[in-house]
């Protein structure tokens, strides 16, 4: 008879298989940052993702979270999502740490892709210099993720789906260069007209708390 751990593992695997059958499903998300996910939990999640050919996006604690970056490599994360990238210097610092670990994991079939979270007034102010750095220094950032919840708080906006936030997100999508843009933040029923509008401007994906879906 299977114990509770095996039953939980089986249940998670069933959910994974169901998700992988959805054509718009892109990745499972986990994070060190807000949820403080334990390394053993991440190891199980990583194993299930690998077994079912599912991408794993791991959100680290910040641009200077060196140990998180190392563990993301160790766990075989497909994507590393870096929160609080507020200047070109914080991004450069993070990229230098990633480069430092590359020789240690040279046998990996695929190295993790870099995603950056834009989620504060300061990040918004510095977005052009951040984007210019990515282009000028050929930093391999795959995608920008707009963290609407934190961004709206930083801007003293109470509703993540209001017209002002839509205008800001529109501008970020417009200025993205060659990068993909995903939309994060609280999802409510009215969020889908917000997403629909941005998808016409080039929005690539949107996130729920635990998953990422292609438009």
mmCIF file of C-alpha atoms in Angstrom:
data_model
loop_
_atom_site.group_PDB
_atom_site.id
_atom_site.type_symbol
_atom_site.label_atom_id
_atom_site.label_comp_id
_atom_site.label_asym_id
_atom_site.label_seq_id
_atom_site.Cartn_x
_atom_site.Cartn_y
_atom_site.Cartn_z
ATOM 1 C CA UNK A 1 0.000 0.000 0.000
ATOM 2 C CA UNK A 2 1.353 3.425 -0.946
ATOM 3 C CA UNK A 3 2.095 5.928 1.819
ATOM 4 C CA UNK A 4 0.930 9.561 1.803
ATOM 5 C CA UNK A 5 4.108 10.846 0.088
ATOM 6 C CA UNK A 6 3.678 8.453 -2.847
ATOM 7 C CA UNK A 7 -0.016 9.342 -3.136
ATOM 8 C CA UNK A 8 0.832 13.044 -3.203
ATOM 9 C CA UNK A 9 3.518 12.416 -5.843
ATOM 10 C CA UNK A 10 0.999 10.483 -7.996
ATOM 11 C CA UNK A 11 -1.593 13.239 -7.603
ATOM 12 C CA UNK A 12 0.927 15.910 -8.629
ATOM 13 C CA UNK A 13 1.998 13.858 -11.623
ATOM 14 C CA UNK A 14 -1.621 13.502 -12.759
ATOM 15 C CA UNK A 15 -2.026 17.285 -12.553
ATOM 16 C CA UNK A 16 1.202 17.760 -14.506
ATOM 17 C CA UNK A 17 0.000 15.451 -17.282
ATOM 18 C CA UNK A 18 -3.292 17.324 -17.445
ATOM 19 C CA UNK A 19 -1.475 20.653 -17.723
ATOM 20 C CA UNK A 20 0.923 19.398 -20.398
ATOM 21 C CA UNK A 21 -2.062 18.457 -22.574
ATOM 22 C CA UNK A 22 -3.180 22.127 -22.725
ATOM 23 C CA UNK A 23 -1.723 23.602 -25.906
ATOM 24 C CA UNK A 24 -1.218 27.100 -24.428
ATOM 25 C CA UNK A 25 0.539 25.827 -21.284
ATOM 26 C CA UNK A 26 4.203 26.948 -21.140
ATOM 27 C CA UNK A 27 5.660 26.334 -17.674
ATOM 28 C CA UNK A 28 5.182 25.548 -14.000
ATOM 29 C CA UNK A 29 6.327 28.293 -11.618
ATOM 30 C CA UNK A 30 7.950 28.036 -8.201
ATOM 31 C CA UNK A 31 9.818 30.567 -6.121
ATOM 32 C CA UNK A 32 12.354 31.013 -3.389
ATOM 33 C CA UNK A 33 11.322 34.646 -2.984
ATOM 34 C CA UNK A 34 7.777 35.002 -1.571
ATOM 35 C CA UNK A 35 6.854 31.419 -0.758
ATOM 36 C CA UNK A 36 10.183 30.220 0.557
ATOM 37 C CA UNK A 37 9.836 26.894 -1.266
ATOM 38 C CA UNK A 38 12.037 24.231 0.346
ATOM 39 C CA UNK A 39 14.790 22.631 -1.698
ATOM 40 C CA UNK A 40 13.334 19.118 -1.247
ATOM 41 C CA UNK A 41 9.960 20.330 -2.565
ATOM 42 C CA UNK A 42 11.692 21.904 -5.547
ATOM 43 C CA UNK A 43 13.610 18.691 -6.193
ATOM 44 C CA UNK A 44 10.312 16.753 -6.415
ATOM 45 C CA UNK A 45 8.794 19.426 -8.666
ATOM 46 C CA UNK A 46 11.889 19.412 -10.876
ATOM 47 C CA UNK A 47 11.768 15.621 -11.184
ATOM 48 C CA UNK A 48 8.100 15.712 -12.216
ATOM 49 C CA UNK A 49 8.738 18.490 -14.750
ATOM 50 C CA UNK A 50 11.644 16.557 -16.243
ATOM 51 C CA UNK A 51 9.654 13.306 -16.349
ATOM 52 C CA UNK A 52 6.726 14.985 -18.136
ATOM 53 C CA UNK A 53 8.788 17.308 -20.407
ATOM 54 C CA UNK A 54 7.446 20.425 -18.682
ATOM 55 C CA UNK A 55 9.400 23.672 -18.353
ATOM 56 C CA UNK A 56 10.134 24.877 -14.816
ATOM 57 C CA UNK A 57 10.414 28.590 -14.081
ATOM 58 C CA UNK A 58 12.133 29.309 -10.786
ATOM 59 C CA UNK A 59 11.809 32.785 -9.284
ATOM 60 C CA UNK A 60 14.874 33.625 -7.218
ATOM 61 C CA UNK A 61 15.162 36.049 -4.290
ATOM 62 C CA UNK A 62 16.595 38.959 -6.277
ATOM 63 C CA UNK A 63 19.409 40.045 -8.630
ATOM 64 C CA UNK A 64 22.054 39.306 -5.960
ATOM 65 C CA UNK A 65 20.649 35.938 -4.810
ATOM 66 C CA UNK A 66 23.766 33.958 -5.688
ATOM 67 C CA UNK A 67 22.795 30.779 -3.856
ATOM 68 C CA UNK A 68 19.343 30.761 -5.492
ATOM 69 C CA UNK A 69 20.964 31.035 -8.934
ATOM 70 C CA UNK A 70 23.297 28.135 -8.134
ATOM 71 C CA UNK A 71 20.397 25.983 -6.911
ATOM 72 C CA UNK A 72 18.327 26.878 -9.986
ATOM 73 C CA UNK A 73 21.149 25.431 -12.124
ATOM 74 C CA UNK A 74 21.440 22.435 -9.808
ATOM 75 C CA UNK A 75 17.710 21.706 -10.003
ATOM 76 C CA UNK A 76 17.656 21.932 -13.786
ATOM 77 C CA UNK A 77 15.334 24.962 -13.967
ATOM 78 C CA UNK A 78 14.378 25.849 -17.543
ATOM 79 C CA UNK A 79 13.975 29.532 -16.714
ATOM 80 C CA UNK A 80 15.353 31.751 -13.936
ATOM 81 C CA UNK A 81 13.033 34.656 -13.160
ATOM 82 C CA UNK A 82 14.899 37.551 -11.509
ATOM 83 C CA UNK A 83 12.710 39.942 -9.487
ATOM 84 C CA UNK A 84 13.463 43.569 -8.588
ATOM 85 C CA UNK A 85 15.676 44.352 -11.580
ATOM 86 C CA UNK A 86 15.570 48.122 -11.094
ATOM 87 C CA UNK A 87 18.692 49.271 -12.920
ATOM 88 C CA UNK A 88 21.172 48.146 -15.536
ATOM 89 C CA UNK A 89 23.707 47.602 -12.715
ATOM 90 C CA UNK A 90 21.504 45.109 -10.868
ATOM 91 C CA UNK A 91 20.952 43.200 -14.117
ATOM 92 C CA UNK A 92 24.673 43.223 -14.936
ATOM 93 C CA UNK A 93 25.500 41.957 -11.441
ATOM 94 C CA UNK A 94 23.031 39.082 -11.851
ATOM 95 C CA UNK A 95 24.330 38.199 -15.315
ATOM 96 C CA UNK A 96 27.920 38.084 -14.030
ATOM 97 C CA UNK A 97 26.862 35.578 -11.349
ATOM 98 C CA UNK A 98 25.102 33.423 -13.951
ATOM 99 C CA UNK A 99 28.243 33.469 -16.110
ATOM 100 C CA UNK A 100 30.338 32.406 -13.115
ATOM 101 C CA UNK A 101 28.251 29.234 -12.725
ATOM 102 C CA UNK A 102 28.184 28.281 -16.410
ATOM 103 C CA UNK A 103 31.537 26.383 -16.350
ATOM 104 C CA UNK A 104 30.348 24.374 -13.313
ATOM 105 C CA UNK A 105 27.284 23.186 -15.229
ATOM 106 C CA UNK A 106 28.835 22.883 -18.699
ATOM 107 C CA UNK A 107 27.449 19.332 -19.058
ATOM 108 C CA UNK A 108 23.835 20.531 -18.898
ATOM 109 C CA UNK A 109 21.961 19.928 -22.159
ATOM 110 C CA UNK A 110 20.264 23.313 -21.820
ATOM 111 C CA UNK A 111 21.276 26.160 -19.525
ATOM 112 C CA UNK A 112 18.447 28.159 -17.886
ATOM 113 C CA UNK A 113 17.031 31.136 -19.742
ATOM 114 C CA UNK A 114 16.949 34.500 -17.966
ATOM 115 C CA UNK A 115 13.652 36.316 -17.343
ATOM 116 C CA UNK A 116 13.495 39.678 -15.537
ATOM 117 C CA UNK A 117 10.648 41.094 -13.477
ATOM 118 C CA UNK A 118 9.719 44.754 -13.947
ATOM 119 C CA UNK A 119 7.737 45.538 -10.818
ATOM 120 C CA UNK A 120 8.618 48.933 -9.358
ATOM 121 C CA UNK A 121 8.493 52.632 -10.158
ATOM 122 C CA UNK A 122 12.306 52.722 -10.267
ATOM 123 C CA UNK A 123 12.445 49.811 -12.740
ATOM 124 C CA UNK A 124 9.924 51.636 -14.920
ATOM 125 C CA UNK A 125 12.020 54.808 -14.780
ATOM 126 C CA UNK A 126 15.143 52.875 -15.820
ATOM 127 C CA UNK A 127 13.523 50.519 -18.346
ATOM 128 C CA UNK A 128 15.155 52.101 -21.434
ATOM 129 C CA UNK A 129 18.672 51.865 -19.958
ATOM 130 C CA UNK A 130 17.946 48.255 -18.888
ATOM 131 C CA UNK A 131 16.769 47.353 -22.404
ATOM 132 C CA UNK A 132 19.754 49.152 -23.969
ATOM 133 C CA UNK A 133 22.150 47.179 -21.752
ATOM 134 C CA UNK A 134 20.537 43.890 -22.825
ATOM 135 C CA UNK A 135 21.013 44.837 -26.481
ATOM 136 C CA UNK A 136 24.447 46.506 -26.227
ATOM 137 C CA UNK A 137 26.052 43.796 -24.055
ATOM 138 C CA UNK A 138 24.138 40.938 -25.701
ATOM 139 C CA UNK A 139 22.828 39.770 -22.303
ATOM 140 C CA UNK A 140 20.727 36.637 -22.973
ATOM 141 C CA UNK A 141 17.472 37.808 -21.398
ATOM 142 C CA UNK A 142 14.620 35.873 -22.984
ATOM 143 C CA UNK A 143 11.627 37.685 -21.526
ATOM 144 C CA UNK A 144 10.353 40.598 -19.438
ATOM 145 C CA UNK A 145 7.642 39.755 -16.911
ATOM 146 C CA UNK A 146 5.479 42.688 -15.820
ATOM 147 C CA UNK A 147 4.744 42.222 -12.110
ATOM 148 C CA UNK A 148 1.504 44.191 -12.061
ATOM 149 C CA UNK A 149 0.659 43.684 -8.372
ATOM 150 C CA UNK A 150 3.944 45.086 -7.024
ATOM 151 C CA UNK A 151 4.198 47.655 -9.817
ATOM 152 C CA UNK A 152 0.719 49.044 -9.073
ATOM 153 C CA UNK A 153 1.565 49.271 -5.332
ATOM 154 C CA UNK A 154 4.803 51.093 -6.149
ATOM 155 C CA UNK A 155 2.820 53.581 -8.266
ATOM 156 C CA UNK A 156 -0.018 53.895 -5.676
ATOM 157 C CA UNK A 157 -2.528 52.441 -8.126
ATOM 158 C CA UNK A 158 -5.230 50.395 -6.405
ATOM 159 C CA UNK A 159 -6.522 48.385 -9.379
ATOM 160 C CA UNK A 160 -4.109 46.293 -11.480
ATOM 161 C CA UNK A 161 -6.608 46.258 -14.345
ATOM 162 C CA UNK A 162 -7.329 49.986 -14.610
ATOM 163 C CA UNK A 163 -6.697 52.275 -17.573
ATOM 164 C CA UNK A 164 -3.486 53.752 -16.162
ATOM 165 C CA UNK A 165 -1.926 50.308 -15.673
ATOM 166 C CA UNK A 166 -3.015 49.303 -19.165
ATOM 167 C CA UNK A 167 -1.246 52.361 -20.603
ATOM 168 C CA UNK A 168 1.953 51.514 -18.673
ATOM 169 C CA UNK A 169 1.861 47.856 -19.764
ATOM 170 C CA UNK A 170 1.156 48.946 -23.328
ATOM 171 C CA UNK A 171 4.308 51.085 -23.279
ATOM 172 C CA UNK A 172 6.410 48.215 -21.903
ATOM 173 C CA UNK A 173 5.153 45.846 -24.607
ATOM 174 C CA UNK A 174 5.773 48.507 -27.263
ATOM 175 C CA UNK A 175 9.382 49.126 -26.104
ATOM 176 C CA UNK A 176 10.292 45.452 -25.662
ATOM 177 C CA UNK A 177 12.712 45.268 -28.599
ATOM 178 C CA UNK A 178 13.358 41.611 -29.458
ATOM 179 C CA UNK A 179 12.267 40.346 -26.039
ATOM 180 C CA UNK A 180 9.114 38.445 -25.206
ATOM 181 C CA UNK A 181 6.794 40.018 -22.636
ATOM 182 C CA UNK A 182 4.649 38.127 -20.134
ATOM 183 C CA UNK A 183 2.039 39.621 -17.820
ATOM 184 C CA UNK A 184 2.023 38.743 -14.128
ATOM 185 C CA UNK A 185 -0.112 39.989 -11.240
ATOM 186 C CA UNK A 186 -3.487 39.124 -9.776
ATOM 187 C CA UNK A 187 -5.823 37.523 -12.298
ATOM 188 C CA UNK A 188 -9.517 38.341 -12.086
ATOM 189 C CA UNK A 189 -12.353 38.018 -14.559
ATOM 190 C CA UNK A 190 -11.784 41.535 -15.922
ATOM 191 C CA UNK A 191 -8.056 40.823 -16.354
ATOM 192 C CA UNK A 192 -8.782 38.888 -19.541
ATOM 193 C CA UNK A 193 -9.953 41.936 -21.516
ATOM 194 C CA UNK A 194 -6.725 43.615 -20.298
ATOM 195 C CA UNK A 195 -4.714 40.617 -21.575
ATOM 196 C CA UNK A 196 -6.706 40.522 -24.814
ATOM 197 C CA UNK A 197 -5.897 44.179 -25.532
ATOM 198 C CA UNK A 198 -2.166 43.667 -24.873
ATOM 199 C CA UNK A 199 -2.055 40.482 -26.943
ATOM 200 C CA UNK A 200 -2.919 42.592 -30.000
ATOM 201 C CA UNK A 201 0.146 44.729 -29.216
ATOM 202 C CA UNK A 202 2.501 41.745 -28.956
ATOM 203 C CA UNK A 203 2.083 40.331 -25.434
ATOM 204 C CA UNK A 204 3.450 36.788 -25.511
ATOM 205 C CA UNK A 205 2.146 35.146 -22.321
ATOM 206 C CA UNK A 206 0.424 35.632 -18.977
ATOM 207 C CA UNK A 207 1.022 34.090 -15.574
ATOM 208 C CA UNK A 208 -1.208 32.676 -12.906
ATOM 209 C CA UNK A 209 0.321 32.070 -9.473
ATOM 210 C CA UNK A 210 1.705 28.650 -10.438
ATOM 211 C CA UNK A 211 1.678 28.457 -14.237
ATOM 212 C CA UNK A 212 2.506 30.403 -17.384
ATOM 213 C CA UNK A 213 0.264 30.309 -20.451
ATOM 214 C CA UNK A 214 0.968 31.448 -23.994
ATOM 215 C CA UNK A 215 -1.508 33.948 -25.464
#
